[in-house]
Amino acid sequence: MSYKKTGRFDKRKADELRPIKMEVGVLPNCTGSARVKAGKTTAIAGVYGPKEVRPKHLQLNDKLLIRCYYDLISFSVTDRARPRPSRRSRELGLVIKNALEKSIFVEDYPKSMLEVFVEITEADAGSRCAAITAASLAVADAGIQMRDFVPAVAAGKIDDLICLDLTKEEEDVHDGGGATDIPVAYIPSIDEVTLLQLDGKISSKELIEAIKLGIKGCKKIHEMMGKTFKENYKIKAVKE
Amino acid sequence: MMEIKVKDKSIVTPGELIAANVKFSDADEEYRIKMNNGIYKKGSNVYASVVGIFKENGLKVIQLSGSYIPRQGDYIIGKVIDMSFSNWFVDIRGPYEAGLRISEASTKYLDTDKYDMSHYFDFGEYIFAKITDITDSKKISLSCKESGLGKLEGGIITRIDPSKFPRLLGTNDSMIDMIEKLSNTKIEAGHNGLVWIKGPAEGVKKAKEAVKLINKESHLTGLTEKVEKLLQGGKK
């Protein structure tokens, strides 16, 4: 069976994203917050700070300390997730932090800390990408000085078809070459990839193609992120 | 020749190109022009670094949200959280704690032989002070040696987003003066987003509502009329 001929399960084109919905300022008690819904994956991010560093020994004297927490809510997946920090959530916390750090002017906030909490309320593959996108929107909503947004999307391969933004159904394909998942986070204005992971098998030629496709997807998401803020303030002004 | 890429008073987001072909005396690769301005430079281009409203006059972005970042010369309302032999430590709702030396606490001489430190400013009390200095290691010094500064006795404390503080003041303090006059209260507002209101219960309630309204609709036009209506509405 060739997916190049049959196409994808949800009739999307190879370079088509899932429908994405973004909102900012969803959590009133945070300094900044955002919700990103990509297909069936939903991530909610809340940002606190910049604030005093606790515990004190983690304090960095020349730059901002960013701490990220990623969490899958128990009911977000088909098999109930254990509601406690796991190895996976620790890894993803670090991955989100590394993806965001490059975009923030960390030198402007010495001796202080920024806490980013991301909750996944619904998971249907690509949750780390939705988490990074949401976290970046929340950081911007918190008024932190930053170079640019950090959009993220997964590129991948289903059997022989290189495509963008895989769903869980597509990730679970086992026939032929199986499925490969490559999450990419890309900052357009400094032209840098800040997240690149690979899960599966892929040839080097195909990998380059997939990364290029991922970057293309990121640019599309980046456009939407800017629009989200513009519309957010426009809607508020119209409500008057 | 400098080209402005966005419209005046439009909303810009981080990474958005604001101006191209800008000439600066400093030729650093990525040189921050001024942190207050919400922009950064890369090559000969200028980009926005925060979400805000672009002002062509002065080439800057006025931030729409965010927490308080202390700056020298700010007037703040802080809460006394600790004290030592000759210092008070004040929580100013920012990333750093501030210190108030006893010599800076009043224009009068404060005698610590006669009274304890807590006689002047006790734990949990709010003070209105000025930030006189911030060192490179982010040590903040406060001073109360100006008229109107010092302990805030009685009254209530309410909050406003620090980015909306200029709107609460209004041009030449017009907004805050109007609220004070119409609600018959005394108000002190700090750059850090704390607002102290004192007066008769009725007036305090109305003033608090006015502050809340400003917080909610700060980026809209016609705010002054709305606040005025709110304050006068209760009188009839």
Coordinates of C-alpha atoms in Angstrom, one line a residue:
Chain A
M1 CA 0.0 0.0 0.0
S2 CA 1.3 3.4 -1.0
Y3 CA 0.2 6.5 0.9
K4 CA 1.4 8.5 -2.0
K5 CA -1.5 7.1 -4.1
T6 CA -4.2 6.7 -1.5
G7 CA -3.5 10.0 0.3
R8 CA -3.9 10.7 4.0
F9 CA -6.6 9.4 6.4
D10 CA -8.3 12.8 6.8
K11 CA -8.0 13.7 3.1
R12 CA -5.4 16.5 3.8
K13 CA -2.7 17.4 1.4
A14 CA 0.8 16.4 2.3
D15 CA 1.8 20.0 3.2
E16 CA -1.5 20.9 4.8
L17 CA -1.8 21.7 8.5
R18 CA -4.6 20.7 10.8
P19 CA -7.1 23.5 11.5
I20 CA -5.4 25.6 14.2
K21 CA -7.2 27.8 16.7
M22 CA -5.3 30.2 19.0
E23 CA -6.3 32.4 21.9
V24 CA -4.4 34.6 24.3
G25 CA -5.2 35.8 27.7
V26 CA -7.3 32.8 28.6
L27 CA -6.1 32.5 32.3
P28 CA -6.8 35.7 34.2
N29 CA -4.5 34.9 37.1
C30 CA -1.3 34.4 35.0
T31 CA 0.9 37.1 33.8
G32 CA 0.4 35.7 30.3
S33 CA -1.5 32.8 28.9
A34 CA -2.6 31.1 25.7
R35 CA -4.5 28.2 24.3
V36 CA -3.6 26.4 21.1
K37 CA -5.9 23.9 19.4
A38 CA -4.4 22.0 16.5
G39 CA -6.9 19.4 15.2
K40 CA -7.7 17.4 18.3
T41 CA -4.6 18.4 20.3
T42 CA -5.1 21.2 22.8
A43 CA -2.4 22.9 24.9
I44 CA -2.9 25.6 27.5
A45 CA 0.1 27.6 28.6
G46 CA 0.4 29.9 31.6
V47 CA 3.4 32.1 32.3
Y48 CA 4.3 33.7 35.7
G49 CA 7.0 36.3 36.1
P50 CA 9.6 37.6 35.8
K51 CA 9.8 37.0 39.5
E52 CA 12.2 36.3 42.3
V53 CA 14.1 33.0 41.9
R54 CA 13.0 30.2 44.2
P55 CA 14.9 28.1 45.2
K56 CA 17.7 30.7 45.5
H57 CA 20.6 28.4 44.4
L58 CA 19.2 28.2 40.9
Q59 CA 19.6 32.0 40.4
L60 CA 21.6 33.1 37.4
N61 CA 23.4 36.3 37.9
D62 CA 23.6 37.4 34.2
K63 CA 20.3 36.1 32.7
L64 CA 16.8 35.0 33.1
L65 CA 16.1 31.6 34.4
I66 CA 13.4 29.8 32.5
R67 CA 11.6 26.8 34.0
C68 CA 9.1 24.9 31.9
Y69 CA 6.7 22.3 33.1
Y70 CA 4.8 20.1 30.6
D71 CA 2.0 17.9 31.8
L72 CA -0.5 15.6 30.2
I73 CA -3.8 15.7 32.0
S74 CA -5.0 12.2 33.0
F75 CA -8.0 12.2 30.6
S76 CA -6.1 13.6 27.6
V77 CA -5.1 10.3 26.2
T78 CA -7.0 7.0 25.6
D79 CA -5.2 5.1 28.3
R80 CA -5.4 7.2 31.4
A81 CA -2.1 9.0 32.0
R82 CA -0.7 8.8 35.6
P83 CA -1.1 12.3 37.1
R84 CA 2.5 12.8 38.2
P85 CA 5.7 14.1 36.7
S86 CA 7.1 11.4 34.4
R87 CA 10.4 11.0 32.6
R88 CA 8.6 12.1 29.5
S89 CA 7.2 15.3 31.0
R90 CA 10.7 16.2 32.4
E91 CA 12.2 15.7 28.9
L92 CA 9.5 17.8 27.2
G93 CA 9.9 20.6 29.8
L94 CA 13.5 20.8 28.9
V95 CA 12.8 20.7 25.2
I96 CA 10.3 23.5 25.5
K97 CA 12.7 25.6 27.5
N98 CA 15.5 25.1 24.9
A99 CA 13.1 26.0 22.1
L100 CA 11.9 29.2 23.8
E101 CA 15.2 30.5 25.3
K102 CA 16.7 31.5 22.0
S103 CA 13.8 33.8 21.3
I104 CA 13.8 35.7 24.6
F105 CA 16.2 38.5 25.5
V106 CA 17.4 36.7 28.6
E107 CA 20.1 39.2 29.4
D108 CA 17.4 41.8 30.1
Y109 CA 16.2 40.0 33.2
P110 CA 19.2 39.0 35.4
K111 CA 18.6 37.3 38.7
S112 CA 14.9 36.6 37.9
M113 CA 12.8 33.6 36.9
L114 CA 10.1 32.9 34.4
E115 CA 7.9 29.9 34.9
V116 CA 6.0 28.4 32.0
F117 CA 3.4 25.8 32.7
V118 CA 1.9 23.8 29.8
E119 CA -1.1 21.5 30.2
I120 CA -2.2 19.2 27.5
T121 CA -5.9 18.7 27.9
E122 CA -6.3 16.7 24.7
A123 CA -3.6 14.8 22.9
D124 CA -3.7 13.6 19.4
A125 CA 0.0 13.6 18.4
G126 CA 2.1 16.8 18.0
S127 CA 1.5 17.8 21.6
R128 CA 5.0 19.1 22.1
C129 CA 4.7 21.3 19.1
A130 CA 1.3 22.7 20.3
A131 CA 3.0 23.2 23.7
I132 CA 5.8 25.2 22.3
T133 CA 3.5 27.4 20.2
A134 CA 1.2 28.0 23.2
A135 CA 4.1 28.7 25.5
S136 CA 5.6 31.2 23.1
L137 CA 2.2 33.0 22.7
A138 CA 1.9 33.1 26.5
V139 CA 5.4 34.5 26.9
A140 CA 4.6 37.3 24.5
D141 CA 1.3 37.9 26.3
A142 CA 3.3 38.3 29.5
G143 CA 5.2 41.2 27.9
I144 CA 8.6 39.6 27.9
Q145 CA 11.1 41.2 25.5
M146 CA 11.6 38.7 22.7
R147 CA 13.1 38.4 19.2
D148 CA 10.2 36.6 17.7
F149 CA 7.5 33.9 18.3
V150 CA 8.5 30.3 18.2
P151 CA 6.1 28.3 16.0
A152 CA 6.5 24.5 16.0
V153 CA 5.0 21.7 14.0
A154 CA 5.8 18.1 13.3
A155 CA 6.9 17.0 9.9
G156 CA 7.0 13.3 9.1
K157 CA 6.8 10.3 6.8
I158 CA 3.9 7.8 6.5
D159 CA 5.3 4.8 4.7
D160 CA 6.5 6.7 1.6
L161 CA 4.7 10.0 1.9
I162 CA 6.5 12.9 3.4
C163 CA 3.9 15.1 5.1
L164 CA 3.2 17.8 7.7
D165 CA 1.4 17.7 11.1
L166 CA 0.8 14.0 11.7
T167 CA -2.2 12.8 13.7
K168 CA -2.1 9.9 16.1
E169 CA -3.7 7.7 13.6
E170 CA -1.0 8.4 11.1
E171 CA 1.8 8.0 13.6
D172 CA 0.5 4.5 14.4
V173 CA 0.9 3.3 10.8
H174 CA 3.1 0.1 10.7
D175 CA 2.8 -1.1 7.1
G176 CA 5.6 -0.5 4.7
G177 CA 8.3 1.8 6.0
G178 CA 6.1 2.7 9.0
A179 CA 5.7 6.2 10.3
T180 CA 8.4 8.8 11.2
D181 CA 7.8 11.8 13.4
I182 CA 10.0 14.9 13.2
P183 CA 9.0 17.9 15.4
V184 CA 10.5 21.1 14.2
A185 CA 10.5 24.5 16.0
Y186 CA 11.8 27.4 13.9
I187 CA 12.3 31.1 14.6
P188 CA 11.8 33.0 11.4
S189 CA 13.4 36.4 12.2
I190 CA 16.7 34.9 13.3
D191 CA 16.3 31.9 10.9
E192 CA 17.1 29.2 13.4
V193 CA 15.7 25.8 14.2
T194 CA 15.4 25.4 18.0
L195 CA 13.8 22.0 18.2
L196 CA 14.5 19.0 16.0
Q197 CA 13.7 15.5 17.1
L198 CA 13.3 12.3 15.2
D199 CA 11.4 9.2 16.0
G200 CA 11.4 6.4 13.3
K201 CA 13.3 5.6 10.2
I202 CA 14.1 8.0 7.4
S203 CA 16.8 8.4 4.7
S204 CA 19.0 11.5 4.8
K205 CA 17.6 12.8 1.6
E206 CA 14.1 12.5 2.9
L207 CA 15.0 14.0 6.2
I208 CA 16.2 17.3 4.6
E209 CA 12.9 17.3 2.6
A210 CA 10.9 16.8 5.8
I211 CA 12.8 19.5 7.7
K212 CA 12.1 22.0 4.8
L213 CA 8.5 21.1 4.9
G214 CA 8.4 21.6 8.7
I215 CA 10.0 25.0 8.4
K216 CA 7.4 25.9 5.8
G217 CA 4.6 24.8 8.2
C218 CA 6.2 26.9 11.0
K219 CA 6.1 30.0 8.8
K220 CA 2.4 29.5 8.3
I221 CA 1.8 29.1 12.0
H222 CA 4.0 32.1 12.7
E223 CA 1.7 34.2 10.6
M224 CA -1.3 33.0 12.6
M225 CA 0.4 33.8 15.9
G226 CA 0.8 37.4 14.9
K227 CA -2.8 37.6 13.7
T228 CA -4.0 36.1 17.0
F229 CA -2.7 39.1 19.0
K230 CA -3.9 41.7 16.5
E231 CA -7.4 40.2 16.5
N232 CA -7.4 39.8 20.2
Y233 CA -7.0 43.6 20.7
K234 CA -9.3 44.4 17.8
I235 CA -12.1 42.3 19.2
K236 CA -11.8 44.0 22.6
A237 CA -12.0 47.4 20.9
V238 CA -15.1 46.4 18.9
K239 CA -16.9 45.1 22.0
E240 CA -17.0 48.7 23.2
Chain B
M1 CA 16.8 56.6 4.0
M2 CA 14.7 55.1 6.8
E3 CA 11.5 53.4 5.7
I4 CA 8.7 52.8 8.2
K5 CA 7.0 49.5 7.4
V6 CA 4.0 49.6 9.7
K7 CA 1.2 52.1 10.2
D8 CA 1.3 54.6 13.1
K9 CA -0.7 53.4 16.2
S10 CA -1.2 49.9 14.8
I11 CA -0.6 46.8 16.9
V12 CA 2.7 45.1 16.4
T13 CA 4.0 41.7 17.6
P14 CA 7.5 40.5 18.5
G15 CA 9.7 39.9 15.4
E16 CA 7.6 42.2 13.2
L17 CA 9.7 44.4 10.9
I18 CA 9.1 48.1 11.9
A19 CA 11.7 50.0 9.9
A20 CA 14.3 49.2 7.3
N21 CA 17.6 51.0 6.4
V22 CA 17.9 52.7 9.8
K23 CA 21.3 54.2 10.4
F24 CA 22.7 54.1 13.9
S25 CA 26.0 55.3 15.2
D26 CA 26.7 52.0 16.9
A27 CA 27.2 49.2 14.4
D28 CA 26.7 46.2 16.7
E29 CA 25.2 43.1 15.1
E30 CA 22.2 43.1 17.5
Y31 CA 22.2 46.2 19.5
R32 CA 19.2 47.1 21.8
I33 CA 18.4 50.7 21.2
K34 CA 16.7 51.2 24.5
M35 CA 15.0 48.6 26.6
N36 CA 12.0 50.9 27.3
N37 CA 11.2 51.3 23.7
G38 CA 10.1 47.7 22.9
I39 CA 12.3 47.4 19.8
Y40 CA 15.5 45.8 18.8
K41 CA 17.9 46.2 15.9
K42 CA 19.4 43.6 13.6
G43 CA 21.6 44.7 10.7
S44 CA 20.0 47.9 9.5
N45 CA 16.4 46.8 10.4
V46 CA 14.4 47.5 13.4
Y47 CA 12.0 44.9 14.8
A48 CA 9.4 45.0 17.6
S49 CA 10.3 43.0 20.7
V50 CA 6.9 43.1 22.6
V51 CA 3.2 43.1 21.8
G52 CA 2.2 46.7 21.7
I53 CA 1.1 49.8 19.9
F54 CA 3.6 51.3 17.5
K55 CA 4.3 55.0 17.8
E56 CA 6.0 56.5 14.9
N57 CA 7.0 59.6 16.9
G58 CA 10.1 58.5 18.7
L59 CA 10.1 55.1 17.0
K60 CA 8.9 53.0 19.9
V61 CA 6.4 50.3 20.9
I62 CA 4.1 50.9 23.8
Q63 CA 3.6 47.7 25.7
L64 CA 0.0 46.4 26.1
S65 CA 0.6 43.8 28.8
G66 CA 3.3 42.5 31.2
S67 CA 4.5 42.5 34.8
Y68 CA 6.4 45.2 36.6
I69 CA 10.1 45.8 35.8
P70 CA 11.5 48.3 38.2
R71 CA 13.2 51.5 36.9
Q72 CA 15.0 54.3 38.5
G73 CA 12.7 57.2 39.4
D74 CA 9.6 55.1 39.7
Y75 CA 7.1 55.8 42.5
I76 CA 6.0 52.5 44.0
I77 CA 3.7 51.2 46.7
G78 CA 5.4 48.3 48.5
K79 CA 4.7 46.0 51.4
V80 CA 7.1 45.7 54.3
I81 CA 8.1 42.0 54.5
D82 CA 11.2 42.0 56.6
M83 CA 13.5 44.3 58.6
S84 CA 17.1 44.2 59.8
F85 CA 19.1 46.4 62.1
S86 CA 18.8 49.5 59.9
N87 CA 16.9 48.4 56.8
W88 CA 13.4 47.5 55.8
F89 CA 12.8 45.0 53.0
V90 CA 9.9 45.8 50.8
D91 CA 8.0 43.7 48.3
I92 CA 7.3 45.8 45.2
R93 CA 5.6 43.1 43.1
G94 CA 8.6 42.9 40.8
P95 CA 11.3 40.3 40.3
Y96 CA 13.5 41.9 42.9
E97 CA 13.1 42.9 46.5
A98 CA 13.8 46.5 47.5
G99 CA 15.6 47.9 50.5
L100 CA 14.8 51.0 52.5
R101 CA 17.6 52.4 54.7
I102 CA 16.6 54.0 57.9
S103 CA 18.4 57.2 56.9
E104 CA 16.2 57.4 53.8
A105 CA 12.9 56.6 55.5
S106 CA 11.9 60.0 56.6
T107 CA 13.0 63.6 56.6
K108 CA 12.9 63.5 60.3
Y109 CA 15.5 61.7 62.5
L110 CA 14.3 58.3 63.4
D111 CA 15.5 57.3 66.8
T112 CA 16.1 53.5 67.0
D113 CA 17.3 53.7 70.6
K114 CA 13.9 55.0 71.7
Y115 CA 11.7 52.9 69.5
D116 CA 11.9 49.6 67.7
M117 CA 12.1 49.6 63.9
S118 CA 8.6 48.3 63.7
H119 CA 7.4 51.5 65.4
Y120 CA 7.9 53.3 62.2
F121 CA 7.1 50.7 59.5
D122 CA 5.7 47.4 60.7
F123 CA 5.4 44.1 58.9
G124 CA 2.6 44.0 56.4
E125 CA 2.3 47.8 56.2
Y126 CA 2.3 49.5 52.8
I127 CA 4.6 52.4 52.1
F128 CA 4.7 54.8 49.2
A129 CA 8.3 55.3 48.1
K130 CA 10.6 56.3 45.2
I131 CA 13.2 54.1 43.6
T132 CA 16.4 56.1 43.9
D133 CA 18.9 53.6 42.6
I134 CA 19.1 50.2 40.9
T135 CA 22.6 48.7 40.8
D136 CA 23.9 46.3 38.1
S137 CA 23.3 43.4 40.4
K138 CA 19.7 44.6 40.7
K139 CA 19.9 45.9 44.3
I140 CA 17.0 48.4 44.6
S141 CA 17.2 51.3 47.0
L142 CA 14.1 53.2 48.0
S143 CA 13.6 56.6 49.5
C144 CA 10.7 58.3 51.4
K145 CA 12.4 61.7 51.6
E146 CA 9.9 63.6 49.6
S147 CA 6.6 65.2 50.5
G148 CA 3.7 62.8 50.2
L149 CA 5.9 59.7 50.5
G150 CA 5.9 57.4 53.6
K151 CA 3.6 55.1 55.3
L152 CA 0.1 54.6 53.9
E153 CA -2.3 54.6 56.9
G154 CA -5.8 53.2 56.6
G155 CA -7.5 52.9 53.2
I156 CA -7.5 49.9 50.9
I157 CA -5.1 48.5 48.3
T158 CA -6.3 47.5 44.9
R159 CA -4.4 46.4 41.8
I160 CA -4.0 47.4 38.2
D161 CA -1.9 46.0 35.4
P162 CA 1.5 47.9 35.6
S163 CA 1.3 48.5 31.8
K164 CA -2.0 50.3 32.3
F165 CA -0.6 52.7 35.0
P166 CA -0.1 55.7 32.6
R167 CA -3.8 55.5 31.7
L168 CA -4.8 55.7 35.3
L169 CA -2.7 58.8 35.8
G170 CA -4.0 60.5 32.6
T171 CA -2.3 63.5 31.0
N172 CA -0.8 65.6 33.8
D173 CA -2.6 63.4 36.4
S174 CA -6.0 64.5 35.0
M175 CA -7.6 61.1 35.3
I176 CA -6.5 60.4 38.9
D177 CA -7.4 63.9 39.9
M178 CA -10.9 63.5 38.5
I179 CA -11.5 60.2 40.3
E180 CA -10.3 61.8 43.6
K181 CA -12.6 64.8 43.1
L182 CA -15.7 62.9 42.1
S183 CA -15.4 60.1 44.7
N184 CA -14.1 62.4 47.5
T185 CA -11.2 60.1 48.2
K186 CA -7.4 60.3 48.4
I187 CA -5.6 58.0 45.9
E188 CA -1.9 57.1 45.5
A189 CA -0.9 54.9 42.6
G190 CA 2.5 53.2 42.2
H191 CA 4.2 52.4 38.9
N192 CA 4.2 48.8 40.1
G193 CA 0.4 48.5 39.8
L194 CA -0.7 48.9 43.4
V195 CA -3.3 51.6 44.0
W196 CA -4.1 52.9 47.5
I197 CA -7.5 54.5 48.1
K198 CA -8.7 56.2 51.3
G199 CA -11.9 58.0 52.1
P200 CA -15.5 57.5 53.0
A201 CA -16.7 53.9 52.3
E202 CA -19.1 55.0 49.5
G203 CA -16.4 56.9 47.7
V204 CA -13.8 54.2 48.1
K205 CA -16.2 51.7 46.5
K206 CA -16.8 53.9 43.5
A207 CA -13.1 54.8 43.1
K208 CA -12.2 51.1 43.1
E209 CA -14.8 50.4 40.4
A210 CA -13.3 53.2 38.3
V211 CA -9.8 51.7 38.7
K212 CA -11.2 48.4 37.6
L213 CA -12.9 49.9 34.6
I214 CA -9.6 51.6 33.5
N215 CA -7.8 48.3 33.9
K216 CA -10.3 46.6 31.7
E217 CA -10.7 49.2 28.9
S218 CA -7.4 51.0 29.0
H219 CA -6.7 50.6 25.2
L220 CA -10.0 52.1 24.2
T221 CA -10.9 55.7 23.4
G222 CA -13.4 57.7 25.4
L223 CA -12.3 56.3 28.7
T224 CA -12.4 59.6 30.6
E225 CA -16.1 60.2 29.8
K226 CA -16.9 56.6 30.8
V227 CA -15.1 56.9 34.1
E228 CA -16.8 60.3 34.7
K229 CA -20.2 58.7 34.0
L230 CA -19.5 55.8 36.3
L231 CA -18.5 58.1 39.2
Q232 CA -21.4 60.5 38.7
G233 CA -24.0 57.8 38.1
G234 CA -23.9 56.7 41.7
K235 CA -24.6 60.2 43.0
K236 CA -28.1 60.6 41.6

